[in-house]
GROMACS .gro file of C-alpha atoms in nm:
model
  380
    1MET     CA    1  -1.735   3.834   3.868
    2LEU     CA    2  -1.496   3.721   3.586
    3GLU     CA    3  -1.310   3.390   3.645
    4GLY     CA    4  -1.060   3.218   3.412
    5PRO     CA    5  -0.915   3.101   3.195
    6ARG     CA    6  -0.896   2.780   3.394
    7PRO     CA    7  -0.994   2.410   3.353
    8ALA     CA    8  -1.359   2.317   3.400
    9LYS     CA    9  -1.500   2.168   3.720
   10PRO     CA   10  -1.716   1.850   3.710
   11GLU     CA   11  -2.033   2.043   3.805
   12GLU     CA   12  -1.982   2.282   3.505
   13LEU     CA   13  -1.963   2.014   3.230
   14ILE     CA   14  -2.337   2.029   3.148
   15ASP     CA   15  -2.329   2.408   3.134
   16ILE     CA   16  -2.032   2.394   2.899
   17ALA     CA   17  -2.186   2.152   2.665
   18ASP     CA   18  -2.508   2.370   2.664
   19LEU     CA   19  -2.302   2.678   2.583
   20VAL     CA   20  -2.136   2.504   2.292
   21ASN     CA   21  -2.466   2.357   2.168
   22SER     CA   22  -2.633   2.707   2.174
   23VAL     CA   23  -2.353   2.888   1.999
   24PHE     CA   24  -2.320   2.627   1.716
   25ASN     CA   25  -2.694   2.579   1.702
   26ILE     CA   26  -2.679   2.207   1.750
   27LYS     CA   27  -2.973   2.170   1.963
   28PRO     CA   28  -2.987   2.414   2.254
   29GLY     CA   29  -3.088   2.271   2.587
   30SER     CA   30  -2.974   1.905   2.490
   31PRO     CA   31  -2.608   1.890   2.605
   32SER     CA   32  -2.631   1.509   2.590
   33ILE     CA   33  -2.618   1.532   2.208
   34LEU     CA   34  -2.278   1.704   2.214
   35MET     CA   35  -2.144   1.451   2.463
   36ASP     CA   36  -2.260   1.173   2.233
   37LEU     CA   37  -2.118   1.336   1.916
   38PHE     CA   38  -1.778   1.416   2.093
   39PRO     CA   39  -1.742   1.168   2.382
   40GLN     CA   40  -1.360   1.206   2.383
   41LEU     CA   41  -1.390   1.577   2.461
   42PHE     CA   42  -1.685   1.626   2.675
   43ASN     CA   43  -1.631   1.379   2.964
   44VAL     CA   44  -1.513   1.404   3.330
   45ASP     CA   45  -1.185   1.248   3.251
   46ASN     CA   46  -1.105   1.542   3.018
   47LEU     CA   47  -1.201   1.836   3.240
   48GLU     CA   48  -0.838   1.957   3.254
   49ASN     CA   49  -0.859   2.011   2.876
   50LEU     CA   50  -1.182   2.207   2.879
   51ARG     CA   51  -1.064   2.547   2.924
   52VAL     CA   52  -1.323   2.810   3.029
   53ILE     CA   53  -1.395   3.164   3.127
   54LEU     CA   54  -1.696   3.227   3.360
   55TYR     CA   55  -1.904   3.521   3.460
   56ASP     CA   56  -2.087   3.500   3.787
   57GLY     CA   57  -2.024   3.126   3.787
   58LYS     CA   58  -2.157   3.053   3.438
   59PRO     CA   59  -1.932   2.952   3.145
   60ILE     CA   60  -1.934   3.227   2.888
   61SER     CA   61  -1.635   3.121   2.663
   62HIS     CA   62  -1.490   2.778   2.604
   63VAL     CA   63  -1.198   2.607   2.422
   64GLY     CA   64  -1.180   2.239   2.414
   65ILE     CA   65  -0.858   2.031   2.390
   66TRP     CA   66  -0.801   1.663   2.321
   67GLU     CA   67  -0.450   1.513   2.348
   68GLY     CA   68  -0.335   1.190   2.204
   69GLU     CA   69  -0.074   1.020   1.980
   70LEU     CA   70  -0.034   1.041   1.600
   71LEU     CA   71   0.176   0.792   1.403
   72ILE     CA   72   0.327   0.884   1.071
   73TYR     CA   73   0.513   0.600   0.900
   74GLY     CA   74   0.618   0.473   1.247
   75CYS     CA   75   0.721   0.803   1.385
   76CYS     CA   76   0.512   0.888   1.701
   77PHE     CA   77   0.402   1.243   1.779
   78LYS     CA   78   0.207   1.378   2.065
   79VAL     CA   79  -0.089   1.562   1.908
   80GLY     CA   80  -0.328   1.813   2.050
   81MET     CA   81  -0.652   1.915   1.888
   82ILE     CA   82  -0.856   2.226   1.959
   83GLY     CA   83  -1.240   2.248   1.889
   84SER     CA   84  -1.564   2.376   2.012
   85VAL     CA   85  -1.423   2.721   2.041
   86CYS     CA   86  -1.694   2.967   2.129
   87THR     CA   87  -1.818   3.263   2.343
   88HIS     CA   88  -2.164   3.354   2.432
   89PRO     CA   89  -2.306   3.623   2.192
   90SER     CA   90  -2.342   3.881   2.486
   91TYR     CA   91  -1.973   3.870   2.574
   92ARG     CA   92  -1.811   3.869   2.232
   93GLY     CA   93  -1.542   4.131   2.130
   94ARG     CA   94  -1.369   4.135   2.458
   95GLY     CA   95  -1.083   3.893   2.370
   96TYR     CA   96  -1.205   3.591   2.578
   97ALA     CA   97  -1.170   3.342   2.305
   98SER     CA   98  -0.802   3.466   2.228
   99ALA     CA   99  -0.721   3.444   2.592
  100LEU     CA  100  -0.846   3.093   2.605
  101VAL     CA  101  -0.652   2.990   2.284
  102ARG     CA  102  -0.334   3.125   2.438
  103ASP     CA  103  -0.411   2.939   2.753
  104ALA     CA  104  -0.467   2.619   2.555
  105PHE     CA  105  -0.149   2.645   2.365
  106SER     CA  106   0.036   2.713   2.702
  107LYS     CA  107  -0.120   2.404   2.845
  108MET     CA  108  -0.031   2.188   2.548
  109ARG     CA  109   0.336   2.306   2.562
  110ARG     CA  110   0.341   2.213   2.924
  111ASP     CA  111   0.213   1.865   2.820
  112ASP     CA  112   0.492   1.834   2.563
  113VAL     CA  113   0.251   1.832   2.271
  114ASP     CA  114   0.448   1.836   1.936
  115LEU     CA  115   0.170   1.910   1.679
  116VAL     CA  116  -0.161   2.106   1.709
  117LEU     CA  117  -0.450   2.065   1.476
  118VAL     CA  118  -0.732   2.326   1.501
  119SER     CA  119  -1.070   2.263   1.335
  120GLY     CA  120  -1.101   2.612   1.188
  121PHE     CA  121  -0.926   2.889   1.006
  122ARG     CA  122  -0.999   3.201   1.214
  123THR     CA  123  -0.754   3.488   1.264
  124LEU     CA  124  -0.711   3.404   1.630
  125TYR     CA  125  -0.559   3.069   1.527
  126LYS     CA  126  -0.309   3.240   1.305
  127MET     CA  127  -0.221   3.472   1.584
  128ALA     CA  128  -0.134   3.157   1.798
  129GLY     CA  129   0.113   3.046   1.519
  130CYS     CA  130  -0.111   2.827   1.315
  131VAL     CA  131  -0.107   2.811   0.931
  132GLU     CA  132  -0.311   2.639   0.671
  133ALA     CA  133  -0.080   2.330   0.609
  134GLY     CA  134  -0.107   1.987   0.458
  135LYS     CA  135  -0.299   1.880   0.143
  136VAL     CA  136  -0.623   1.693   0.097
  137TYR     CA  137  -0.839   1.660  -0.201
  138THR     CA  138  -1.225   1.649  -0.188
  139TYR     CA  139  -1.435   1.440  -0.420
  140ASN     CA  140  -1.817   1.429  -0.465
  141ILE     CA  141  -1.863   1.067  -0.559
  142GLN     CA  142  -2.190   1.049  -0.766
  143ARG     CA  143  -2.404   0.739  -0.763
  144GLY     CA  144  -2.324   0.514  -1.057
  145LYS     CA  145  -1.981   0.690  -1.121
  146LEU     CA  146  -1.743   0.435  -0.981
  147ASP     CA  147  -1.884   0.122  -1.163
  148LEU     CA  148  -1.679  -0.124  -0.956
  149ASP     CA  149  -1.768  -0.491  -0.946
  150LEU     CA  150  -1.579  -0.704  -0.699
  151ASP     CA  151  -1.714  -1.062  -0.685
  152GLY     CA  152  -1.784  -1.208  -0.352
  153ILE     CA  153  -1.766  -0.879  -0.149
  154ASN     CA  154  -2.054  -0.802   0.089
  155VAL     CA  155  -2.106  -0.463   0.273
  156ILE     CA  156  -2.242  -0.518   0.632
  157HIS     CA  157  -2.333  -0.281   0.912
  158TYR     CA  158  -2.081  -0.265   1.193
  159ASP     CA  159  -2.160  -0.421   1.530
  160GLU     CA  160  -1.946  -0.462   1.842
  161ASP     CA  161  -1.843  -0.823   1.746
  162LEU     CA  162  -1.631  -0.668   1.467
  163LEU     CA  163  -1.432  -0.436   1.685
  164GLU     CA  164  -1.117  -0.626   1.694
  165ASP     CA  165  -1.130  -0.687   1.317
  166LEU     CA  166  -1.164  -0.310   1.253
  167ILE     CA  167  -0.882  -0.239   1.479
  168GLU     CA  168  -0.658  -0.479   1.297
  169ILE     CA  169  -0.749  -0.312   0.969
  170TYR     CA  170  -0.686   0.031   1.109
  171HIS     CA  171  -0.336  -0.074   1.239
  172ARG     CA  172  -0.219  -0.133   0.885
  173GLU     CA  173  -0.273   0.240   0.791
  174PRO     CA  174   0.073   0.421   0.767
  175VAL     CA  175  -0.091   0.739   0.907
  176ARG     CA  176  -0.317   0.691   1.207
  177TYR     CA  177  -0.394   0.771   1.560
  178ARG     CA  178  -0.296   0.554   1.854
  179ARG     CA  179  -0.623   0.437   2.005
  180SER     CA  180  -0.680   0.186   2.288
  181LEU     CA  181  -0.941  -0.066   2.248
  182GLU     CA  182  -1.172   0.123   2.470
  183GLU     CA  183  -1.116   0.454   2.284
  184PHE     CA  184  -1.178   0.286   1.948
  185LYS     CA  185  -1.503   0.138   2.069
  186VAL     CA  186  -1.617   0.484   2.194
  187LEU     CA  187  -1.522   0.650   1.872
  188LEU     CA  188  -1.705   0.398   1.662
  189GLU     CA  189  -2.023   0.453   1.865
  190ARG     CA  190  -2.021   0.838   1.859
  191GLY     CA  191  -2.330   0.978   1.705
  192LEU     CA  192  -2.486   0.632   1.651
  193LYS     CA  193  -2.778   0.714   1.881
  194TYR     CA  194  -2.896   1.000   1.666
  195GLY     CA  195  -2.812   0.821   1.327
  196ASP     CA  196  -2.550   1.072   1.224
  197LEU     CA  197  -2.268   0.843   1.209
  198LYS     CA  198  -2.278   0.498   1.019
  199ILE     CA  199  -1.998   0.233   1.014
  200TYR     CA  200  -1.985  -0.029   0.736
  201ALA     CA  201  -1.743  -0.310   0.677
  202ALA     CA  202  -1.667  -0.519   0.359
  203THR     CA  203  -1.621  -0.897   0.392
  204ASP     CA  204  -1.539  -1.176   0.152
  205GLY     CA  205  -1.687  -1.444   0.367
  206ALA     CA  206  -1.354  -1.536   0.520
  207GLY     CA  207  -1.286  -1.218   0.705
  208LEU     CA  208  -1.319  -0.837   0.703
  209LEU     CA  209  -1.124  -0.648   0.440
  210ALA     CA  210  -1.201  -0.278   0.496
  211TYR     CA  211  -1.426  -0.034   0.680
  212VAL     CA  212  -1.556   0.309   0.629
  213ALA     CA  213  -1.719   0.572   0.862
  214ILE     CA  214  -1.992   0.796   0.710
  215GLU     CA  215  -2.115   1.116   0.887
  216SER     CA  216  -2.441   1.299   0.781
  217PHE     CA  217  -2.448   1.548   1.067
  218LEU     CA  218  -2.382   1.859   0.846
  219ASN     CA  219  -2.546   1.727   0.538
  220LYS     CA  220  -2.785   1.443   0.518
  221ASN     CA  221  -2.828   1.462   0.142
  222VAL     CA  222  -2.451   1.437   0.074
  223PRO     CA  223  -2.294   1.249   0.370
  224THR     CA  224  -1.917   1.256   0.429
  225MET     CA  225  -1.686   0.962   0.460
  226ILE     CA  226  -1.467   1.078   0.751
  227GLU     CA  227  -1.256   0.766   0.783
  228TYR     CA  228  -1.164   0.465   0.576
  229ALA     CA  229  -0.912   0.183   0.598
  230GLY     CA  230  -0.835  -0.124   0.391
  231PRO     CA  231  -0.766  -0.190   0.024
  232ARG     CA  232  -0.871   0.114  -0.173
  233SER     CA  233  -1.043  -0.073  -0.445
  234VAL     CA  234  -1.258  -0.237  -0.185
  235VAL     CA  235  -1.322   0.100  -0.011
  236LEU     CA  236  -1.445   0.246  -0.355
  237TYR     CA  237  -1.667  -0.053  -0.406
  238MET     CA  238  -1.824   0.005  -0.062
  239ILE     CA  239  -1.903   0.367  -0.156
  240GLU     CA  240  -2.110   0.261  -0.453
  241GLU     CA  241  -2.294   0.005  -0.223
  242ILE     CA  242  -2.345   0.258   0.052
  243LEU     CA  243  -2.496   0.514  -0.198
  244LYS     CA  244  -2.760   0.258  -0.262
  245ILE     CA  245  -2.803   0.160   0.105
  246LEU     CA  246  -2.845   0.525   0.207
  247ASN     CA  247  -3.046   0.613  -0.104
  248VAL     CA  248  -2.852   0.930  -0.174
  249ASN     CA  249  -2.694   1.053  -0.496
  250ALA     CA  250  -2.351   1.151  -0.369
  251ILE     CA  251  -2.093   1.097  -0.096
  252LYS     CA  252  -1.822   1.353  -0.015
  253LEU     CA  253  -1.468   1.183   0.009
  254ILE     CA  254  -1.158   1.341   0.157
  255VAL     CA  255  -0.835   1.202   0.045
  256PRO     CA  256  -0.488   1.319   0.176
  257HIS     CA  257  -0.215   1.377  -0.077
  258GLN     CA  258  -0.013   1.072   0.034
  259ASP     CA  259  -0.290   0.822  -0.045
  260LEU     CA  260  -0.164   0.767  -0.403
  261GLU     CA  261  -0.352   0.442  -0.453
  262MET     CA  262  -0.679   0.605  -0.377
  263LEU     CA  263  -0.589   0.912  -0.604
  264HIS     CA  264  -0.491   0.687  -0.887
  265LEU     CA  265  -0.807   0.471  -0.866
  266LEU     CA  266  -1.028   0.783  -0.876
  267GLU     CA  267  -0.812   0.942  -1.158
  268LYS     CA  268  -0.870   0.626  -1.366
  269ARG     CA  269  -1.237   0.659  -1.330
  270ASN     CA  270  -1.239   1.030  -1.429
  271VAL     CA  271  -1.372   1.150  -1.090
  272GLU     CA  272  -1.322   1.521  -1.062
  273LYS     CA  273  -1.137   1.649  -0.764
  274THR     CA  274  -1.098   1.996  -0.609
  275SER     CA  275  -0.774   2.184  -0.566
  276SER     CA  276  -0.600   2.077  -0.249
  277GLU     CA  277  -0.695   2.247   0.079
  278ALA     CA  278  -0.574   2.205   0.439
  279PRO     CA  279  -0.757   1.989   0.663
  280ALA     CA  280  -0.705   2.206   0.963
  281SER     CA  281  -0.504   2.491   1.097
  282ILE     CA  282  -0.166   2.335   1.209
  283ALA     CA  283   0.118   2.432   1.428
  284ILE     CA  284   0.449   2.258   1.531
  285ILE     CA  285   0.466   2.399   1.887
  286ASN     CA  286   0.766   2.183   2.017
  287PRO     CA  287   1.026   2.227   1.740
  288LYS     CA  288   1.322   2.028   1.889
  289ASN     CA  289   1.108   1.730   1.999
  290PHE     CA  290   0.941   1.727   1.659
  291LEU     CA  291   1.266   1.716   1.480
  292GLU     CA  292   1.406   1.444   1.700
  293LYS     CA  293   1.095   1.237   1.640
  294ILE     CA  294   1.085   1.293   1.266
  295GLN     CA  295   1.455   1.186   1.225
  296PRO     CA  296   1.390   0.807   1.143
  297TYR     CA  297   1.148   0.906   0.860
  298LEU     CA  298   1.398   1.161   0.715
  299GLU     CA  299   1.679   0.890   0.745
  300GLU     CA  300   1.483   0.654   0.515
  301ARG     CA  301   1.422   0.933   0.265
  302MET     CA  302   1.743   1.139   0.266
  303GLY     CA  303   1.998   0.892   0.412
  304GLU     CA  304   2.133   0.899   0.770
  305LYS     CA  305   2.419   1.148   0.723
  306GLU     CA  306   2.236   1.390   0.517
  307SER     CA  307   1.934   1.395   0.739
  308ARG     CA  308   2.125   1.434   1.052
  309ARG     CA  309   2.315   1.731   0.901
  310PHE     CA  310   2.004   1.881   0.778
  311ILE     CA  311   1.844   1.882   1.124
  312HIS     CA  312   2.168   1.993   1.280
  313ASP     CA  313   2.198   2.288   1.043
  314LEU     CA  314   1.828   2.378   1.083
  315VAL     CA  315   1.865   2.381   1.466
  316HIS     CA  316   2.189   2.583   1.461
  317GLU     CA  317   2.065   2.843   1.213
  318LYS     CA  318   2.309   2.730   0.941
  319ILE     CA  319   2.012   2.677   0.723
  320ARG     CA  320   1.814   3.000   0.662
  321LEU     CA  321   1.443   3.006   0.684
  322TYR     CA  322   1.236   3.283   0.523
  323LEU     CA  323   0.879   3.394   0.563
  324ASN     CA  324   0.767   3.640   0.287
  325GLU     CA  325   1.132   3.698   0.219
  326GLU     CA  326   1.211   3.793   0.585
  327GLU     CA  327   1.455   3.570   0.767
  328THR     CA  328   1.308   3.383   1.062
  329SER     CA  329   1.399   3.093   1.306
  330PHE     CA  330   1.318   2.721   1.292
  331ARG     CA  331   1.138   2.813   1.622
  332ASP     CA  332   0.886   3.005   1.433
  333SER     CA  333   0.592   2.743   1.425
  334ARG     CA  334   0.462   2.894   1.093
  335ALA     CA  335   0.801   2.848   0.918
  336LEU     CA  336   0.850   2.487   1.047
  337THR     CA  337   0.497   2.386   0.988
  338LEU     CA  338   0.495   2.511   0.627
  339LEU     CA  339   0.831   2.365   0.559
  340PHE     CA  340   0.736   2.009   0.681
  341PHE     CA  341   0.374   1.978   0.578
  342GLY     CA  342   0.355   2.218   0.292
  343ALA     CA  343   0.087   2.463   0.184
  344PRO     CA  344  -0.225   2.365   0.000
  345ASP     CA  345  -0.319   2.492  -0.342
  346LYS     CA  346  -0.631   2.684  -0.208
  347LEU     CA  347  -0.654   2.885   0.102
  348ARG     CA  348  -0.970   2.900   0.316
  349ALA     CA  349  -0.869   3.225   0.499
  350PRO     CA  350  -0.589   3.410   0.300
  351PRO     CA  351  -0.341   3.560   0.322
  352GLN     CA  352  -0.081   3.332   0.473
  353PRO     CA  353   0.301   3.351   0.465
  354LYS     CA  354   0.520   3.151   0.228
  355VAL     CA  355   0.834   2.986   0.336
  356LYS     CA  356   1.166   2.944   0.169
  357ILE     CA  357   1.477   2.760   0.277
  358LYS     CA  358   1.837   2.822   0.179
  359PRO     CA  359   2.043   2.627   0.103
  360HIS     CA  360   1.788   2.364   0.003
  361PRO     CA  361   1.922   2.010   0.013
  362GLU     CA  362   1.817   1.834  -0.315
  363SER     CA  363   1.708   1.525  -0.131
  364LEU     CA  364   1.460   1.725   0.088
  365SER     CA  365   1.213   1.739  -0.212
  366TYR     CA  366   1.196   1.352  -0.187
  367ALA     CA  367   1.134   1.365   0.186
  368LEU     CA  368   0.893   1.665   0.218
  369PRO     CA  369   0.601   1.742   0.236
  370LEU     CA  370   0.521   1.497   0.515
  371PRO     CA  371   0.196   1.296   0.501
  372THR     CA  372  -0.112   1.506   0.600
  373PRO     CA  373  -0.287   1.388   0.903
  374VAL     CA  374  -0.667   1.404   0.885
  375TYR     CA  375  -0.910   1.383   1.173
  376GLY     CA  376  -1.111   1.078   1.102
  377LEU     CA  377  -1.313   0.956   1.399
  378ASN     CA  378  -1.100   1.173   1.631
  379TYR     CA  379  -1.254   1.501   1.497
  380ILE     CA  380  -1.353   1.747   1.778
   0.00000   0.00000   0.00000
């Protein structure tokens, strides 16, 4: 008998983790690995956000949701993330994943989520209103390439005694997630048991200056720096030291377009970057709330009167939005998302619509695109 879409029950958690393990070929039969890698997702407190379809009492399709808060230059948005989307091979082609994605978006709308990030670029996410939005640059930092020498800086391994110092450093970042102390502790420890996540901090003897999180789950030869915080020159110095510590020849570094300091330092050292890509499939699913929350940022960039007039005209259709030359509404998540976050230079899963706005306020070019949120330790 078919059942769902619905939230998971406590007794189904292990079976769900095992399904995801087997589909993504992590380590079938070892669901505890998945719970350790993604503790914010696969836990009994998040069962309402584990959406499933079952056959004869066994999960056969799953979509995971995590909900939290994202801060962009002081503006706070409720963000939803979707990950671990899968269907057992024997039940594919029947629309179960699509039904669960629709169910997940409905659930997030009920929860007043403003912005959705999906860790993938499949057609079913486009059908839900997502687009490839935002801009991040990828660098392969080769050993010996940076040639930075900062006197008196030591790179040390993270331990729990440093937790409060790391939180203080993270709080200085202009684009970040709101994490409780308990959440931060859990995220810093995800994957540590299996050696796939390593946290390093930089100290000058008087205190901590910066930290980085390095993940090697997908590629142990070229690990990825998934999160960094602190002075960018110190972060780059840490990369060179970590390359030696890990005894690898390269580290993958992902830099969002708004991190001008990091981009400038890398350019000065002639480190080659890729064309910009989107970090996720993104959708603004609560347009009016989103526009209300972004108002303070727009006021700082455009001025109070002009920003208020822009939002008023957008909401009341006095400004015309176009997708591929066809007029659309600001309520179309694709149009609003591309307008505010911009499209990357390179698409992972083309094609995708292009957005235009008429009339185009001159000051809007100074305000948009918004900073691009990246997953960091919050990845699911």
